[in-house]
Coordinates of C-alpha atoms in Angstrom, one line a residue:
Chain L
M1 CA 22.9 -6.8 -23.0
K2 CA 20.0 -3.9 -21.1
I3 CA 18.7 -4.2 -17.4
I4 CA 15.2 -3.7 -17.0
E5 CA 13.5 -2.8 -13.6
L6 CA 10.0 -4.8 -13.5
G7 CA 9.6 -4.9 -9.5
A8 CA 6.2 -7.3 -10.9
S9 CA 4.8 -10.1 -9.1
V10 CA 5.6 -12.8 -10.7
T11 CA 1.9 -13.7 -11.3
A12 CA 1.2 -10.7 -12.6
S13 CA 0.1 -12.6 -15.8
N14 CA -2.2 -14.8 -14.1
D15 CA -3.7 -11.6 -11.7
R16 CA -4.6 -9.5 -15.3
D17 CA -6.3 -12.9 -16.6
A18 CA -8.2 -12.8 -13.5
E19 CA -9.1 -9.6 -13.5
A20 CA -11.3 -10.1 -17.5
L21 CA -13.0 -13.1 -16.5
R22 CA -14.3 -11.8 -13.4
A23 CA -15.8 -8.5 -16.3
R24 CA -16.6 -11.1 -18.3
L25 CA -18.8 -12.8 -15.6
K26 CA -20.3 -9.9 -14.2
A27 CA -21.3 -8.4 -17.7
K28 CA -22.9 -11.9 -18.0
G29 CA -24.4 -12.0 -14.4
I30 CA -22.6 -15.1 -13.4
L31 CA -21.4 -15.6 -9.9
L32 CA -18.6 -17.4 -9.7
V33 CA -17.7 -18.8 -6.3
N34 CA -14.4 -20.4 -5.8
V35 CA -15.0 -23.7 -3.6
M36 CA -11.7 -24.5 -1.6
S37 CA -11.2 -27.5 0.9
A38 CA -9.2 -30.6 1.7
A39 CA -10.2 -33.3 -0.1
G40 CA -12.4 -35.9 1.1
S41 CA -14.8 -32.3 3.1
G42 CA -17.8 -32.8 1.1
K43 CA -17.3 -30.3 -1.4
T44 CA -19.7 -32.3 -3.5
T45 CA -21.9 -33.9 -1.3
L46 CA -22.8 -29.9 -0.4
L47 CA -22.5 -28.6 -3.6
S48 CA -25.6 -30.5 -4.7
R49 CA -27.3 -30.2 -2.2
I50 CA -27.0 -26.7 -2.9
V51 CA -27.9 -27.3 -6.1
K52 CA -31.3 -29.9 -5.5
D53 CA -32.5 -27.1 -2.9
M54 CA -32.5 -24.0 -4.9
K55 CA -34.4 -25.2 -8.0
D56 CA -35.1 -21.6 -9.3
L57 CA -31.6 -20.9 -9.5
R58 CA -29.5 -21.9 -12.6
F59 CA -26.0 -23.7 -11.5
A60 CA -22.6 -24.8 -13.3
V61 CA -20.1 -26.5 -12.0
L62 CA -16.3 -26.3 -13.3
E63 CA -15.0 -29.7 -11.3
A64 CA -10.7 -29.6 -10.8
D65 CA -9.1 -32.2 -10.2
I66 CA -6.0 -33.6 -10.9
A67 CA -7.6 -37.3 -12.9
S68 CA -11.1 -38.5 -13.6
D69 CA -14.9 -37.2 -13.3
V70 CA -16.8 -38.9 -10.6
D71 CA -17.6 -35.3 -9.2
A72 CA -19.0 -34.0 -12.7
L73 CA -21.0 -36.9 -13.6
T74 CA -23.1 -36.5 -9.4
M75 CA -23.4 -32.9 -10.3
E76 CA -25.1 -33.4 -13.7
Q77 CA -27.3 -35.8 -11.8
A78 CA -28.1 -33.2 -9.4
G79 CA -28.9 -30.6 -12.0
A80 CA -26.7 -28.2 -12.5
K81 CA -24.5 -28.4 -15.8
S82 CA -20.9 -29.5 -15.0
V83 CA -17.4 -29.4 -16.9
Q84 CA -14.2 -31.6 -15.5
V85 CA -10.8 -29.7 -15.8
H86 CA -7.7 -32.0 -15.4
T87 CA -5.4 -30.0 -13.5
G88 CA -2.6 -32.4 -14.9
G89 CA -0.9 -32.7 -11.2
M90 CA -1.1 -29.3 -10.6
C91 CA -2.2 -28.4 -6.9
H92 CA -4.9 -25.0 -7.9
M93 CA -6.8 -23.4 -10.6
D94 CA -5.5 -20.2 -11.7
A95 CA -7.5 -18.0 -13.8
G96 CA -6.3 -18.8 -17.8
M97 CA -7.6 -22.1 -16.6
T98 CA -10.3 -21.0 -15.1
A99 CA -11.8 -18.6 -18.1
A100 CA -10.8 -22.3 -20.5
A101 CA -13.6 -24.2 -18.7
F102 CA -15.8 -21.4 -19.1
D103 CA -15.4 -21.8 -22.5
A104 CA -16.0 -25.7 -22.7
L105 CA -19.4 -25.3 -20.8
E106 CA -20.7 -23.8 -24.1
S107 CA -23.6 -21.9 -22.5
T108 CA -23.3 -18.9 -20.5
D109 CA -27.2 -19.2 -19.0
F110 CA -26.3 -19.0 -15.0
D111 CA -27.0 -18.0 -12.1
I112 CA -24.3 -18.8 -10.0
A113 CA -21.2 -21.2 -11.1
F114 CA -19.2 -22.7 -8.3
L115 CA -15.4 -23.5 -9.2
E116 CA -14.7 -27.0 -7.6
N117 CA -11.2 -26.3 -7.0
V118 CA -8.3 -29.4 -5.6
G119 CA -8.8 -30.4 -2.8
N120 CA -6.0 -28.9 -0.9
L121 CA -6.3 -25.9 1.6
I122 CA -2.8 -24.7 1.0
C123 CA -1.9 -22.9 -3.2
P124 CA -5.5 -22.9 -3.8
A125 CA -5.5 -19.5 -1.7
E126 CA -2.8 -18.1 -3.0
Y127 CA -4.2 -17.9 -7.0
D128 CA -6.7 -15.3 -8.1
T129 CA -9.2 -17.2 -10.2
G130 CA -11.5 -14.6 -11.2
A131 CA -14.3 -15.0 -8.7
A132 CA -16.3 -12.7 -7.1
L133 CA -16.4 -15.0 -3.9
K134 CA -14.0 -17.5 -1.9
L135 CA -15.9 -20.4 0.5
M136 CA -13.9 -22.6 2.1
I137 CA -15.3 -26.2 3.6
L138 CA -13.9 -27.5 7.0
S139 CA -15.1 -30.6 7.9
V140 CA -16.1 -32.0 11.4
P141 CA -13.7 -34.8 11.4
E142 CA -10.5 -32.6 10.1
G143 CA -10.5 -31.1 13.5
D144 CA -11.1 -27.4 14.9
D145 CA -7.0 -26.5 15.1
K146 CA -7.1 -26.0 11.0
P147 CA -7.1 -22.2 11.6
L148 CA -3.7 -22.5 13.7
K149 CA -2.2 -24.6 10.3
Y150 CA -3.6 -23.2 7.3
P151 CA -3.8 -19.3 8.1
L152 CA -4.0 -18.2 4.6
M153 CA -7.0 -20.2 3.6
F154 CA -8.9 -19.2 6.3
A155 CA -7.8 -15.3 6.0
E156 CA -8.3 -15.2 2.4
S157 CA -11.9 -16.9 2.5
D158 CA -15.4 -14.6 2.4
I159 CA -17.3 -17.6 3.7
L160 CA -15.9 -20.7 5.9
V161 CA -18.9 -23.7 5.7
I162 CA -18.2 -26.2 8.7
S163 CA -19.7 -29.2 7.5
K164 CA -20.8 -32.4 8.7
T165 CA -22.1 -31.4 11.3
D166 CA -24.0 -34.5 11.9
A167 CA -20.5 -35.9 13.2
L168 CA -20.5 -34.0 16.0
P169 CA -21.1 -36.5 18.5
Y170 CA -18.3 -38.8 17.8
F171 CA -15.5 -36.1 17.1
N172 CA -14.1 -33.8 19.5
F173 CA -14.4 -30.6 16.8
D174 CA -15.1 -27.7 19.1
V175 CA -17.3 -25.0 16.8
E176 CA -17.4 -22.3 19.1
K177 CA -13.3 -22.5 19.5
C178 CA -13.3 -23.0 15.5
I179 CA -15.3 -20.0 14.6
S180 CA -13.1 -18.1 17.3
R181 CA -10.0 -19.2 15.1
A182 CA -11.1 -18.2 11.8
K183 CA -12.0 -14.8 13.3
K184 CA -8.6 -14.0 14.6
L185 CA -7.6 -14.3 11.4
N186 CA -10.0 -12.7 9.3
P187 CA -12.4 -10.7 11.1
G188 CA -15.0 -10.1 8.3
I189 CA -15.4 -14.1 7.4
A190 CA -19.0 -15.0 7.4
V191 CA -18.9 -18.9 9.1
F192 CA -22.1 -21.5 8.2
P193 CA -22.2 -24.7 10.1
V194 CA -23.8 -27.7 8.1
S195 CA -24.5 -30.7 7.9
A196 CA -25.9 -31.8 4.0
K197 CA -26.8 -34.8 5.3
T198 CA -29.4 -34.3 7.6
G199 CA -30.0 -31.0 6.0
A200 CA -29.4 -28.5 9.4
G201 CA -28.1 -25.4 8.6
M202 CA -28.5 -25.5 5.1
E203 CA -31.2 -23.1 4.9
A204 CA -29.2 -20.5 6.5
L205 CA -26.0 -20.7 3.6
E206 CA -28.4 -20.9 1.2
S207 CA -30.4 -17.2 1.9
A208 CA -26.6 -16.0 2.4
L209 CA -26.1 -17.4 -1.4
R210 CA -28.9 -15.7 -3.0
T211 CA -28.4 -12.6 -0.7
I212 CA -24.6 -12.2 -2.5
R213 CA -25.8 -13.1 -6.0
N214 CA -29.3 -10.2 -5.7
S215 CA -26.5 -7.7 -4.7
E216 CA -23.8 -8.7 -6.9
F217 CA -26.2 -7.9 -10.0
R218 CA -29.7 -6.2 -9.6
N219 CA -31.0 -6.6 -12.7
P220 CA -30.9 -10.6 -12.4
N221 CA -32.1 -11.2 -15.7
Chain C
M1 CA 3.3 -29.5 -7.7
H2 CA 3.3 -25.8 -6.9
E3 CA 6.3 -24.3 -7.9
M4 CA 5.5 -26.1 -11.4
G5 CA 2.7 -23.8 -11.7
I6 CA 4.7 -20.4 -10.6
V7 CA 6.9 -21.4 -12.7
L8 CA 4.3 -21.1 -15.9
H9 CA 3.3 -18.3 -14.8
L10 CA 6.3 -16.8 -14.4
A11 CA 7.6 -17.3 -18.4
K12 CA 4.5 -16.2 -19.3
T13 CA 5.2 -12.8 -17.1
L14 CA 7.9 -12.7 -19.1
D15 CA 7.2 -13.4 -22.1
E16 CA 4.8 -10.7 -22.1
T17 CA 7.4 -8.3 -21.2
A18 CA 9.5 -9.4 -24.1
E19 CA 7.0 -9.1 -26.0
Q20 CA 5.8 -5.7 -24.7
E21 CA 9.5 -4.2 -24.7
K22 CA 10.4 -5.3 -28.3
L23 CA 13.1 -8.2 -26.7
T24 CA 15.1 -10.9 -28.0
K25 CA 17.0 -12.7 -25.5
I26 CA 16.7 -12.9 -22.1
G27 CA 19.4 -13.5 -19.5
R28 CA 19.6 -12.9 -16.1
V29 CA 16.3 -12.7 -14.2
V30 CA 16.9 -11.8 -10.9
L31 CA 13.8 -12.9 -8.5
Q32 CA 12.8 -12.5 -4.9
V33 CA 11.4 -14.6 -2.8
G34 CA 9.9 -14.2 0.7
E35 CA 11.2 -16.7 3.4
V36 CA 7.7 -17.4 4.4
S37 CA 6.0 -16.8 0.5
G38 CA 6.2 -21.3 0.5
I39 CA 8.4 -21.6 -2.6
M40 CA 11.4 -24.6 -2.7
T41 CA 13.8 -22.8 -4.2
D42 CA 15.7 -25.9 -5.2
L43 CA 12.8 -27.7 -6.8
F44 CA 11.6 -23.6 -8.4
T45 CA 15.2 -23.8 -10.2
D46 CA 14.9 -27.4 -11.3
A47 CA 11.0 -26.4 -12.6
W48 CA 12.3 -23.9 -14.2
N49 CA 15.3 -25.4 -16.0
Y50 CA 13.2 -27.6 -17.6
F51 CA 10.5 -24.9 -18.5
K52 CA 12.6 -22.4 -19.7
G53 CA 13.5 -24.8 -23.1
R54 CA 10.1 -24.4 -24.1
H55 CA 10.3 -19.7 -24.3
P56 CA 12.8 -19.4 -27.0
V57 CA 13.5 -15.5 -25.7
L58 CA 14.2 -17.1 -22.1
S59 CA 16.3 -20.3 -23.4
E60 CA 19.4 -19.1 -22.1
S61 CA 18.8 -17.0 -19.1
E62 CA 19.6 -17.7 -15.9
L63 CA 17.9 -16.9 -12.8
V64 CA 19.0 -15.6 -9.5
L65 CA 16.6 -15.3 -6.7
E66 CA 17.2 -13.2 -3.6
T67 CA 15.6 -14.5 -0.8
I68 CA 13.9 -11.3 1.4
P69 CA 13.3 -12.2 5.1
A70 CA 9.5 -11.8 6.8
V71 CA 8.9 -9.7 9.2
T72 CA 5.7 -9.7 11.6
W73 CA 3.9 -6.3 12.9
C74 CA 2.4 -6.5 16.5
D75 CA -1.0 -4.3 16.6
N76 CA -1.0 -3.8 20.4
C77 CA 2.5 -3.0 21.1
K78 CA 3.4 -1.8 17.4
R79 CA 6.5 -3.5 17.5
T80 CA 8.2 -5.6 14.5
Y81 CA 9.5 -9.0 14.5
E82 CA 11.0 -12.3 13.0
T83 CA 8.0 -14.1 11.5
V84 CA 9.7 -17.5 10.8
K85 CA 12.0 -17.6 14.4
Y86 CA 8.2 -16.3 16.7
G87 CA 5.3 -17.2 14.2
K88 CA 1.4 -15.9 15.3
E89 CA 2.0 -14.3 18.9
C90 CA 4.0 -11.8 19.3
P91 CA 7.5 -11.6 21.4
H92 CA 7.5 -8.5 22.8
C93 CA 4.1 -8.6 24.7
G94 CA 2.5 -12.4 23.7
S95 CA -0.5 -10.2 21.3
A96 CA -2.0 -12.4 18.6
E97 CA -3.2 -9.6 17.1
T98 CA -0.4 -9.7 14.5
W99 CA 0.0 -9.1 10.3
L100 CA 2.8 -10.3 8.3
L101 CA 4.3 -7.1 6.4
K102 CA 6.4 -8.3 4.1
G103 CA 8.0 -12.1 3.5
N104 CA 5.1 -13.7 1.7
E105 CA 6.2 -12.0 -2.0
C106 CA 7.6 -13.6 -5.4
I107 CA 8.8 -10.7 -7.1
I108 CA 10.6 -10.1 -10.4
K109 CA 12.5 -7.3 -9.6
E110 CA 14.6 -7.3 -12.9
I111 CA 16.3 -8.6 -15.9
E112 CA 19.4 -8.7 -17.9
A113 CA 17.8 -8.7 -21.5
E114 CA 18.9 -7.4 -24.9

């Protein structure tokens, strides 16, 4: 037996898969957004609102769940192409699973693809899925203390969406406090308080997504 | 289950290494696990023993886990401290302008192979 010194990260194979997928999507002009949040934060409601509002763009949604296809059906009804991925009990999506989900979509004629990650504020933050943008959602009923409890998720995300702001009158959720806690962990994070139900704040979020999509691909098709 | 996912990646990375280096059998695998990597070592070893049977090169391997202590750097007073004991707030000056220096990694240090 000989000893081989590796010094490689355990997830080195995932990091390579992620880089390969990023390059593939860039060539196709697809902005992949990794959407992460706890279960019940309103991921599907927010995404179907975006799909309905931004009718000039073509959307795909990769739905990652441990079981069922209810979210995929909702997204199809909103007008996005969708594929349901069952993670088989795994708590997060990795780059290999994300690439396989794209293959299952058959078509690649999309402007923005949302990866709706498993509902969980912990593990998805640790895995590079190949996405160009990481967006997390924190809903008002979850509480403004979550940046303190799940620091990695807030530190890793490019965009924080505070959802269900229509419920603010019923909860002790301090939006300013939440934003300052998130910015302490991640000074560059962009924050959008929204209500997908009333539409409040949606325009700012949607125009930011459009700007990122267009700057990522200077000649969109 | 989080550990299962990490074990899958570890097995894949080792399979790739075996192919590149033309290895037929991997023995001891030394893994360095950070104190705040979030990995439960008992669960991790259980998951490993289950999965190694599915990879011919790994079937006789043995996992050795070494712990890397977590250390945080304080930007305000330019000193370090033990992360697990004090968390985000610097015990020297009370600042929260602190960053994890090490302790969240999971690295394959070395493998014994033929």
